[in-house]
Amino acid sequence: MFDTLMELPLFRGVGHETMRKIVGMAKFHFLKYPEGAEVIKAHSPCTHITFIISGSVRQTTSNRNGRISVSQTLRAPDVIAPDFLFGRATNYPCRVVALEPTGVLQISKADYIKILNSDPVFMFNYLNIISMNAQKSVVGLMSMTSGSLEERIAFWVIALSQSSGENIAIECPLRNLCAIWGVQRSALVEALNRMRDHGVEAYGPGGVVFSSRKKLLDMLHEHPEMGDDQVHKPEENA
């Protein structure tokens, strides 16, 4: 179990002895969900940090009127929406459903604060993840006004998904996507066709499916998402 916990994104870089100490001082809640069960309800309070320790889930984020949804698959070991544990908005923006029998670890906010204060590695891991997520959102938003249409689409998808997200799908009528990106339908279709080798798996009247987030990042080699899927020890950030 310690080896499993040490693979989780926010626990990497610590030893077995450190893990034994935090298991002793914080309450770890292990939950199991069958296929199709709702793990997190959209807009529910984020009172715990939630890790996927086995299996996989489908995370879907929608706008208020439900006309645009972005979904992605997350697999163990991973963390679900860590950005929303603190701050002004502490409700989950997404609905999460188990794709298969899935194991989840939950730690309350109070206990997670104890963990963050117990060792600088935990604090730096968390700060790195939320900082990278904030930075990619800014870059994604600013890219909407510059670059080629392919780059703008790629930045937008990257900003709305986690670094480990797979099978990312935008569920939105193409005419609405044309309005978002300020282009004609023919231009959008041509761009998506050109992106077949860069992660676009399929598209139709109802939206677009991206098979590979990494290929989108590779296409944006001039604007790399620095450190997006990495966490560093404190001395590496000094």
PDB file of C-alpha atoms in Angstrom:
ATOM      1  CA  MET A   1       0.000   0.000   0.000  1.00  0.00           C
ATOM      2  CA  PHE A   2       2.870   2.389   0.785  1.00  0.00           C
ATOM      3  CA  ASP A   3       4.242   1.875  -2.732  1.00  0.00           C
ATOM      4  CA  THR A   4       0.815   2.711  -4.175  1.00  0.00           C
ATOM      5  CA  LEU A   5       0.525   5.871  -2.072  1.00  0.00           C
ATOM      6  CA  MET A   6       4.026   6.995  -3.039  1.00  0.00           C
ATOM      7  CA  GLU A   7       3.039   6.841  -6.726  1.00  0.00           C
ATOM      8  CA  LEU A   8       0.270   9.401  -6.211  1.00  0.00           C
ATOM      9  CA  PRO A   9       1.139  12.787  -7.776  1.00  0.00           C
ATOM     10  CA  LEU A  10       1.178  14.762  -4.537  1.00  0.00           C
ATOM     11  CA  PHE A  11       3.119  12.134  -2.545  1.00  0.00           C
ATOM     12  CA  ARG A  12       6.008  11.533  -4.917  1.00  0.00           C
ATOM     13  CA  GLY A  13       9.516  12.140  -3.671  1.00  0.00           C
ATOM     14  CA  VAL A  14       9.049  10.894  -0.093  1.00  0.00           C
ATOM     15  CA  GLY A  15      10.279   7.715   1.557  1.00  0.00           C
ATOM     16  CA  HIS A  16       8.483   4.858   3.318  1.00  0.00           C
ATOM     17  CA  GLU A  17       9.257   6.260   6.746  1.00  0.00           C
ATOM     18  CA  THR A  18       7.647   9.596   5.899  1.00  0.00           C
ATOM     19  CA  MET A  19       4.595   7.816   4.535  1.00  0.00           C
ATOM     20  CA  ARG A  20       4.285   5.785   7.748  1.00  0.00           C
ATOM     21  CA  LYS A  21       4.267   9.014   9.753  1.00  0.00           C
ATOM     22  CA  ILE A  22       1.522  10.692   7.733  1.00  0.00           C
ATOM     23  CA  VAL A  23      -0.623   7.542   7.710  1.00  0.00           C
ATOM     24  CA  GLY A  24      -0.381   7.616  11.485  1.00  0.00           C
ATOM     25  CA  MET A  25      -1.354  11.273  11.871  1.00  0.00           C
ATOM     26  CA  ALA A  26      -4.058  11.641   9.169  1.00  0.00           C
ATOM     27  CA  LYS A  27      -7.243   9.699   8.469  1.00  0.00           C
ATOM     28  CA  PHE A  28      -7.162   7.956   5.098  1.00  0.00           C
ATOM     29  CA  HIS A  29     -10.600   7.000   3.755  1.00  0.00           C
ATOM     30  CA  PHE A  30     -10.491   4.197   1.177  1.00  0.00           C
ATOM     31  CA  LEU A  31     -13.639   3.850  -0.917  1.00  0.00           C
ATOM     32  CA  LYS A  32     -14.648   1.486  -3.716  1.00  0.00           C
ATOM     33  CA  TYR A  33     -17.039   2.284  -6.570  1.00  0.00           C
ATOM     34  CA  PRO A  34     -18.575  -0.146  -9.072  1.00  0.00           C
ATOM     35  CA  GLU A  35     -18.650   0.613 -12.784  1.00  0.00           C
ATOM     36  CA  GLY A  36     -21.059   3.457 -13.517  1.00  0.00           C
ATOM     37  CA  ALA A  37     -21.192   4.784  -9.953  1.00  0.00           C
ATOM     38  CA  GLU A  38     -20.932   8.511  -9.357  1.00  0.00           C
ATOM     39  CA  VAL A  39     -17.694   9.280  -7.529  1.00  0.00           C
ATOM     40  CA  ILE A  40     -18.145  13.063  -7.418  1.00  0.00           C
ATOM     41  CA  LYS A  41     -21.313  15.044  -8.083  1.00  0.00           C
ATOM     42  CA  ALA A  42     -20.923  18.239 -10.091  1.00  0.00           C
ATOM     43  CA  HIS A  43     -20.868  21.401  -7.939  1.00  0.00           C
ATOM     44  CA  SER A  44     -20.645  19.404  -4.697  1.00  0.00           C
ATOM     45  CA  PRO A  45     -18.398  20.883  -1.958  1.00  0.00           C
ATOM     46  CA  CYS A  46     -14.735  19.929  -2.251  1.00  0.00           C
ATOM     47  CA  THR A  47     -14.114  19.045   1.395  1.00  0.00           C
ATOM     48  CA  HIS A  48     -11.552  16.290   0.691  1.00  0.00           C
ATOM     49  CA  ILE A  49      -8.678  15.808  -1.690  1.00  0.00           C
ATOM     50  CA  THR A  50      -9.492  12.745  -3.779  1.00  0.00           C
ATOM     51  CA  PHE A  51      -7.001  10.325  -5.319  1.00  0.00           C
ATOM     52  CA  ILE A  52      -7.636   7.474  -7.758  1.00  0.00           C
ATOM     53  CA  ILE A  53      -5.631   4.503  -6.488  1.00  0.00           C
ATOM     54  CA  SER A  54      -7.058   1.815  -8.799  1.00  0.00           C
ATOM     55  CA  GLY A  55      -9.246   1.688 -11.887  1.00  0.00           C
ATOM     56  CA  SER A  56     -10.309   4.714 -13.941  1.00  0.00           C
ATOM     57  CA  VAL A  57     -12.952   7.447 -14.038  1.00  0.00           C
ATOM     58  CA  ARG A  58     -14.580   9.766 -16.546  1.00  0.00           C
ATOM     59  CA  GLN A  59     -14.484  13.414 -15.508  1.00  0.00           C
ATOM     60  CA  THR A  60     -16.905  15.803 -17.219  1.00  0.00           C
ATOM     61  CA  THR A  61     -16.985  19.580 -16.840  1.00  0.00           C
ATOM     62  CA  SER A  62     -19.898  21.560 -18.314  1.00  0.00           C
ATOM     63  CA  ASN A  63     -20.813  25.218 -18.519  1.00  0.00           C
ATOM     64  CA  ARG A  64     -23.892  26.496 -16.703  1.00  0.00           C
ATOM     65  CA  ASN A  65     -26.366  25.876 -19.511  1.00  0.00           C
ATOM     66  CA  GLY A  66     -24.861  22.489 -20.346  1.00  0.00           C
ATOM     67  CA  ARG A  67     -24.230  23.378 -23.973  1.00  0.00           C
ATOM     68  CA  ILE A  68     -20.488  22.785 -23.770  1.00  0.00           C
ATOM     69  CA  SER A  69     -18.925  19.826 -21.957  1.00  0.00           C
ATOM     70  CA  VAL A  70     -15.326  18.671 -21.817  1.00  0.00           C
ATOM     71  CA  SER A  71     -14.710  15.128 -20.603  1.00  0.00           C
ATOM     72  CA  GLN A  72     -11.557  13.123 -20.030  1.00  0.00           C
ATOM     73  CA  THR A  73     -10.498   9.769 -18.639  1.00  0.00           C
ATOM     74  CA  LEU A  74      -8.246   9.693 -15.566  1.00  0.00           C
ATOM     75  CA  ARG A  75      -6.494   6.522 -14.421  1.00  0.00           C
ATOM     76  CA  ALA A  76      -4.738   5.487 -11.231  1.00  0.00           C
ATOM     77  CA  PRO A  77      -2.554   6.850  -9.793  1.00  0.00           C
ATOM     78  CA  ASP A  78      -3.993  10.340 -10.153  1.00  0.00           C
ATOM     79  CA  VAL A  79      -5.717  13.158  -8.287  1.00  0.00           C
ATOM     80  CA  ILE A  80      -9.100  14.684  -9.139  1.00  0.00           C
ATOM     81  CA  ALA A  81      -9.355  18.484  -9.509  1.00  0.00           C
ATOM     82  CA  PRO A  82      -6.816  19.413  -6.786  1.00  0.00           C
ATOM     83  CA  ASP A  83      -7.196  23.131  -7.654  1.00  0.00           C
ATOM     84  CA  PHE A  84     -10.554  23.382  -5.907  1.00  0.00           C
ATOM     85  CA  LEU A  85      -9.615  22.267  -2.390  1.00  0.00           C
ATOM     86  CA  PHE A  86      -8.679  25.835  -1.426  1.00  0.00           C
ATOM     87  CA  GLY A  87      -9.580  29.302  -2.617  1.00  0.00           C
ATOM     88  CA  ARG A  88     -12.838  31.157  -3.110  1.00  0.00           C
ATOM     89  CA  ALA A  89     -14.494  28.511  -5.310  1.00  0.00           C
ATOM     90  CA  THR A  90     -14.362  25.226  -3.397  1.00  0.00           C
ATOM     91  CA  ASN A  91     -17.042  23.279  -5.251  1.00  0.00           C
ATOM     92  CA  TYR A  92     -16.099  20.632  -7.797  1.00  0.00           C
ATOM     93  CA  PRO A  93     -16.658  21.966 -11.335  1.00  0.00           C
ATOM     94  CA  CYS A  94     -16.987  18.432 -12.678  1.00  0.00           C
ATOM     95  CA  ARG A  95     -18.951  15.201 -12.420  1.00  0.00           C
ATOM     96  CA  VAL A  96     -16.861  12.064 -12.013  1.00  0.00           C
ATOM     97  CA  VAL A  97     -18.115   8.540 -12.801  1.00  0.00           C
ATOM     98  CA  ALA A  98     -16.273   5.218 -12.420  1.00  0.00           C
ATOM     99  CA  LEU A  99     -15.534   3.558 -15.770  1.00  0.00           C
ATOM    100  CA  GLU A 100     -14.732   0.248 -14.058  1.00  0.00           C
ATOM    101  CA  PRO A 101     -14.433  -0.980 -10.460  1.00  0.00           C
ATOM    102  CA  THR A 102     -12.399   1.866  -8.990  1.00  0.00           C
ATOM    103  CA  GLY A 103     -10.628   2.523  -5.698  1.00  0.00           C
ATOM    104  CA  VAL A 104     -10.426   6.050  -4.289  1.00  0.00           C
ATOM    105  CA  LEU A 105      -8.533   7.580  -1.373  1.00  0.00           C
ATOM    106  CA  GLN A 106     -10.001  10.651   0.314  1.00  0.00           C
ATOM    107  CA  ILE A 107      -8.251  12.872   2.848  1.00  0.00           C
ATOM    108  CA  SER A 108     -10.094  15.711   4.575  1.00  0.00           C
ATOM    109  CA  LYS A 109      -8.928  19.263   4.037  1.00  0.00           C
ATOM    110  CA  ALA A 110      -7.923  19.572   7.701  1.00  0.00           C
ATOM    111  CA  ASP A 111      -5.832  16.392   7.592  1.00  0.00           C
ATOM    112  CA  TYR A 112      -4.319  17.334   4.240  1.00  0.00           C
ATOM    113  CA  ILE A 113      -3.188  20.659   5.716  1.00  0.00           C
ATOM    114  CA  LYS A 114      -1.397  18.666   8.435  1.00  0.00           C
ATOM    115  CA  ILE A 115       0.303  16.607   5.714  1.00  0.00           C
ATOM    116  CA  LEU A 116       1.365  19.734   3.793  1.00  0.00           C
ATOM    117  CA  ASN A 117       2.904  21.169   6.946  1.00  0.00           C
ATOM    118  CA  SER A 118       4.647  17.931   7.900  1.00  0.00           C
ATOM    119  CA  ASP A 119       7.216  17.895   5.087  1.00  0.00           C
ATOM    120  CA  PRO A 120       8.275  20.520   2.485  1.00  0.00           C
ATOM    121  CA  VAL A 121       8.098  17.908  -0.287  1.00  0.00           C
ATOM    122  CA  PHE A 122       4.316  17.632   0.098  1.00  0.00           C
ATOM    123  CA  MET A 123       3.927  21.412   0.064  1.00  0.00           C
ATOM    124  CA  PHE A 124       6.095  21.867  -3.030  1.00  0.00           C
ATOM    125  CA  ASN A 125       4.304  19.070  -4.874  1.00  0.00           C
ATOM    126  CA  TYR A 126       0.934  20.718  -4.277  1.00  0.00           C
ATOM    127  CA  LEU A 127       2.140  24.234  -5.070  1.00  0.00           C
ATOM    128  CA  ASN A 128       3.741  23.016  -8.292  1.00  0.00           C
ATOM    129  CA  ILE A 129       0.558  21.324  -9.497  1.00  0.00           C
ATOM    130  CA  ILE A 130      -1.797  24.224  -8.797  1.00  0.00           C
ATOM    131  CA  SER A 131       0.720  26.734 -10.204  1.00  0.00           C
ATOM    132  CA  MET A 132       1.117  24.773 -13.433  1.00  0.00           C
ATOM    133  CA  ASN A 133      -2.649  24.493 -13.790  1.00  0.00           C
ATOM    134  CA  ALA A 134      -3.051  28.254 -13.286  1.00  0.00           C
ATOM    135  CA  GLN A 135      -0.306  29.026 -15.812  1.00  0.00           C
ATOM    136  CA  LYS A 136      -1.698  26.771 -18.531  1.00  0.00           C
ATOM    137  CA  SER A 137      -5.143  28.357 -18.112  1.00  0.00           C
ATOM    138  CA  VAL A 138      -3.688  31.822 -18.680  1.00  0.00           C
ATOM    139  CA  VAL A 139      -1.741  30.665 -21.737  1.00  0.00           C
ATOM    140  CA  GLY A 140      -4.803  28.870 -23.095  1.00  0.00           C
ATOM    141  CA  LEU A 141      -6.999  31.951 -22.704  1.00  0.00           C
ATOM    142  CA  MET A 142      -4.471  34.327 -24.263  1.00  0.00           C
ATOM    143  CA  SER A 143      -3.909  31.960 -27.203  1.00  0.00           C
ATOM    144  CA  MET A 144      -7.520  32.486 -28.274  1.00  0.00           C
ATOM    145  CA  THR A 145      -6.472  35.772 -29.899  1.00  0.00           C
ATOM    146  CA  SER A 146      -3.263  34.671 -31.627  1.00  0.00           C
ATOM    147  CA  GLY A 147      -1.606  31.819 -33.495  1.00  0.00           C
ATOM    148  CA  SER A 148      -3.016  29.438 -36.055  1.00  0.00           C
ATOM    149  CA  LEU A 149      -6.439  27.891 -35.552  1.00  0.00           C
ATOM    150  CA  GLU A 150      -4.790  24.530 -34.859  1.00  0.00           C
ATOM    151  CA  GLU A 151      -2.687  26.092 -32.084  1.00  0.00           C
ATOM    152  CA  ARG A 152      -5.700  27.850 -30.592  1.00  0.00           C
ATOM    153  CA  ILE A 153      -7.687  24.609 -30.523  1.00  0.00           C
ATOM    154  CA  ALA A 154      -4.772  22.717 -28.952  1.00  0.00           C
ATOM    155  CA  PHE A 155      -4.177  25.366 -26.270  1.00  0.00           C
ATOM    156  CA  TRP A 156      -7.880  25.438 -25.438  1.00  0.00           C
ATOM    157  CA  VAL A 157      -8.074  21.664 -24.985  1.00  0.00           C
ATOM    158  CA  ILE A 158      -4.889  21.555 -22.905  1.00  0.00           C
ATOM    159  CA  ALA A 159      -6.149  24.341 -20.624  1.00  0.00           C
ATOM    160  CA  LEU A 160      -9.376  22.408 -19.944  1.00  0.00           C
ATOM    161  CA  SER A 161      -7.798  19.019 -19.206  1.00  0.00           C
ATOM    162  CA  GLN A 162      -5.376  17.519 -16.712  1.00  0.00           C
ATOM    163  CA  SER A 163      -1.873  16.545 -17.764  1.00  0.00           C
ATOM    164  CA  SER A 164      -2.776  12.843 -17.430  1.00  0.00           C
ATOM    165  CA  GLY A 165      -6.150  13.129 -19.210  1.00  0.00           C
ATOM    166  CA  GLU A 166      -6.950  10.605 -21.953  1.00  0.00           C
ATOM    167  CA  ASN A 167      -9.647  10.403 -24.635  1.00  0.00           C
ATOM    168  CA  ILE A 168     -10.588  14.052 -24.257  1.00  0.00           C
ATOM    169  CA  ALA A 169     -13.952  14.952 -25.798  1.00  0.00           C
ATOM    170  CA  ILE A 170     -15.544  18.336 -26.452  1.00  0.00           C
ATOM    171  CA  GLU A 171     -19.300  17.863 -26.579  1.00  0.00           C
ATOM    172  CA  CYS A 172     -20.576  20.978 -28.320  1.00  0.00           C
ATOM    173  CA  PRO A 173     -22.232  21.684 -31.679  1.00  0.00           C
ATOM    174  CA  LEU A 174     -19.612  22.611 -34.254  1.00  0.00           C
ATOM    175  CA  ARG A 175     -21.464  25.845 -34.989  1.00  0.00           C
ATOM    176  CA  ASN A 176     -20.914  26.883 -31.373  1.00  0.00           C
ATOM    177  CA  LEU A 177     -17.219  25.989 -31.577  1.00  0.00           C
ATOM    178  CA  CYS A 178     -17.012  28.145 -34.709  1.00  0.00           C
ATOM    179  CA  ALA A 179     -18.403  31.046 -32.691  1.00  0.00           C
ATOM    180  CA  ILE A 180     -15.936  30.428 -29.840  1.00  0.00           C
ATOM    181  CA  TRP A 181     -12.951  30.469 -32.186  1.00  0.00           C
ATOM    182  CA  GLY A 182     -14.398  33.114 -34.507  1.00  0.00           C
ATOM    183  CA  VAL A 183     -14.121  31.104 -37.727  1.00  0.00           C
ATOM    184  CA  GLN A 184     -16.336  29.713 -40.462  1.00  0.00           C
ATOM    185  CA  ARG A 185     -17.351  26.052 -40.320  1.00  0.00           C
ATOM    186  CA  SER A 186     -15.230  25.244 -43.394  1.00  0.00           C
ATOM    187  CA  ALA A 187     -12.121  26.688 -41.697  1.00  0.00           C
ATOM    188  CA  LEU A 188     -12.760  24.658 -38.531  1.00  0.00           C
ATOM    189  CA  VAL A 189     -13.258  21.430 -40.486  1.00  0.00           C
ATOM    190  CA  GLU A 190     -10.068  22.026 -42.477  1.00  0.00           C
ATOM    191  CA  ALA A 191      -8.119  22.657 -39.243  1.00  0.00           C
ATOM    192  CA  LEU A 192      -9.468  19.493 -37.605  1.00  0.00           C
ATOM    193  CA  ASN A 193      -8.536  17.478 -40.699  1.00  0.00           C
ATOM    194  CA  ARG A 194      -4.998  18.868 -40.542  1.00  0.00           C
ATOM    195  CA  MET A 195      -4.873  17.825 -36.877  1.00  0.00           C
ATOM    196  CA  ARG A 196      -5.598  14.143 -37.600  1.00  0.00           C
ATOM    197  CA  ASP A 197      -1.928  13.370 -36.926  1.00  0.00           C
ATOM    198  CA  HIS A 198      -1.890  15.552 -33.807  1.00  0.00           C
ATOM    199  CA  GLY A 199      -4.490  13.941 -31.608  1.00  0.00           C
ATOM    200  CA  VAL A 200      -7.846  14.522 -33.326  1.00  0.00           C
ATOM    201  CA  GLU A 201      -9.551  11.131 -33.465  1.00  0.00           C
ATOM    202  CA  ALA A 202     -12.990  12.110 -34.722  1.00  0.00           C
ATOM    203  CA  TYR A 203     -15.364  15.030 -35.099  1.00  0.00           C
ATOM    204  CA  GLY A 204     -18.963  15.548 -36.081  1.00  0.00           C
ATOM    205  CA  PRO A 205     -21.943  17.852 -35.574  1.00  0.00           C
ATOM    206  CA  GLY A 206     -21.874  17.110 -31.833  1.00  0.00           C
ATOM    207  CA  GLY A 207     -18.220  17.840 -31.091  1.00  0.00           C
ATOM    208  CA  VAL A 208     -14.615  16.644 -31.276  1.00  0.00           C
ATOM    209  CA  VAL A 209     -12.704  13.736 -29.722  1.00  0.00           C
ATOM    210  CA  PHE A 210      -8.949  13.919 -29.071  1.00  0.00           C
ATOM    211  CA  SER A 211      -7.153  10.599 -28.651  1.00  0.00           C
ATOM    212  CA  SER A 212      -3.863  12.068 -27.442  1.00  0.00           C
ATOM    213  CA  ARG A 213      -3.156  15.131 -25.334  1.00  0.00           C
ATOM    214  CA  LYS A 214       0.574  14.503 -25.755  1.00  0.00           C
ATOM    215  CA  LYS A 215       0.314  14.911 -29.519  1.00  0.00           C
ATOM    216  CA  LEU A 216      -1.311  18.287 -29.001  1.00  0.00           C
ATOM    217  CA  LEU A 217       1.598  19.282 -26.765  1.00  0.00           C
ATOM    218  CA  ASP A 218       4.084  18.002 -29.333  1.00  0.00           C
ATOM    219  CA  MET A 219       2.399  20.191 -31.950  1.00  0.00           C
ATOM    220  CA  LEU A 220       2.950  23.166 -29.649  1.00  0.00           C
ATOM    221  CA  HIS A 221       6.673  22.537 -29.257  1.00  0.00           C
ATOM    222  CA  GLU A 222       7.334  26.276 -29.408  1.00  0.00           C
ATOM    223  CA  HIS A 223       5.029  26.772 -26.396  1.00  0.00           C
ATOM    224  CA  PRO A 224       5.793  23.765 -24.148  1.00  0.00           C
ATOM    225  CA  GLU A 225       3.722  23.144 -21.041  1.00  0.00           C
ATOM    226  CA  MET A 226       6.776  23.229 -18.816  1.00  0.00           C
ATOM    227  CA  GLY A 227       6.640  20.783 -15.915  1.00  0.00           C
ATOM    228  CA  ASP A 228       2.960  19.993 -16.524  1.00  0.00           C
ATOM    229  CA  ASP A 229       3.213  16.377 -15.460  1.00  0.00           C
ATOM    230  CA  GLN A 230       6.139  16.643 -13.078  1.00  0.00           C
ATOM    231  CA  VAL A 231       6.584  17.405  -9.420  1.00  0.00           C
ATOM    232  CA  HIS A 232       9.901  18.409  -7.909  1.00  0.00           C
ATOM    233  CA  LYS A 233      11.611  18.134  -4.627  1.00  0.00           C
ATOM    234  CA  PRO A 234      12.160  21.392  -2.703  1.00  0.00           C
ATOM    235  CA  GLU A 235      15.871  21.570  -3.514  1.00  0.00           C
ATOM    236  CA  GLU A 236      15.052  21.426  -7.225  1.00  0.00           C
ATOM    237  CA  ASN A 237      12.942  24.563  -6.889  1.00  0.00           C
ATOM    238  CA  ALA A 238      15.354  26.529  -4.798  1.00  0.00           C
TER     239      ALA A 238
END
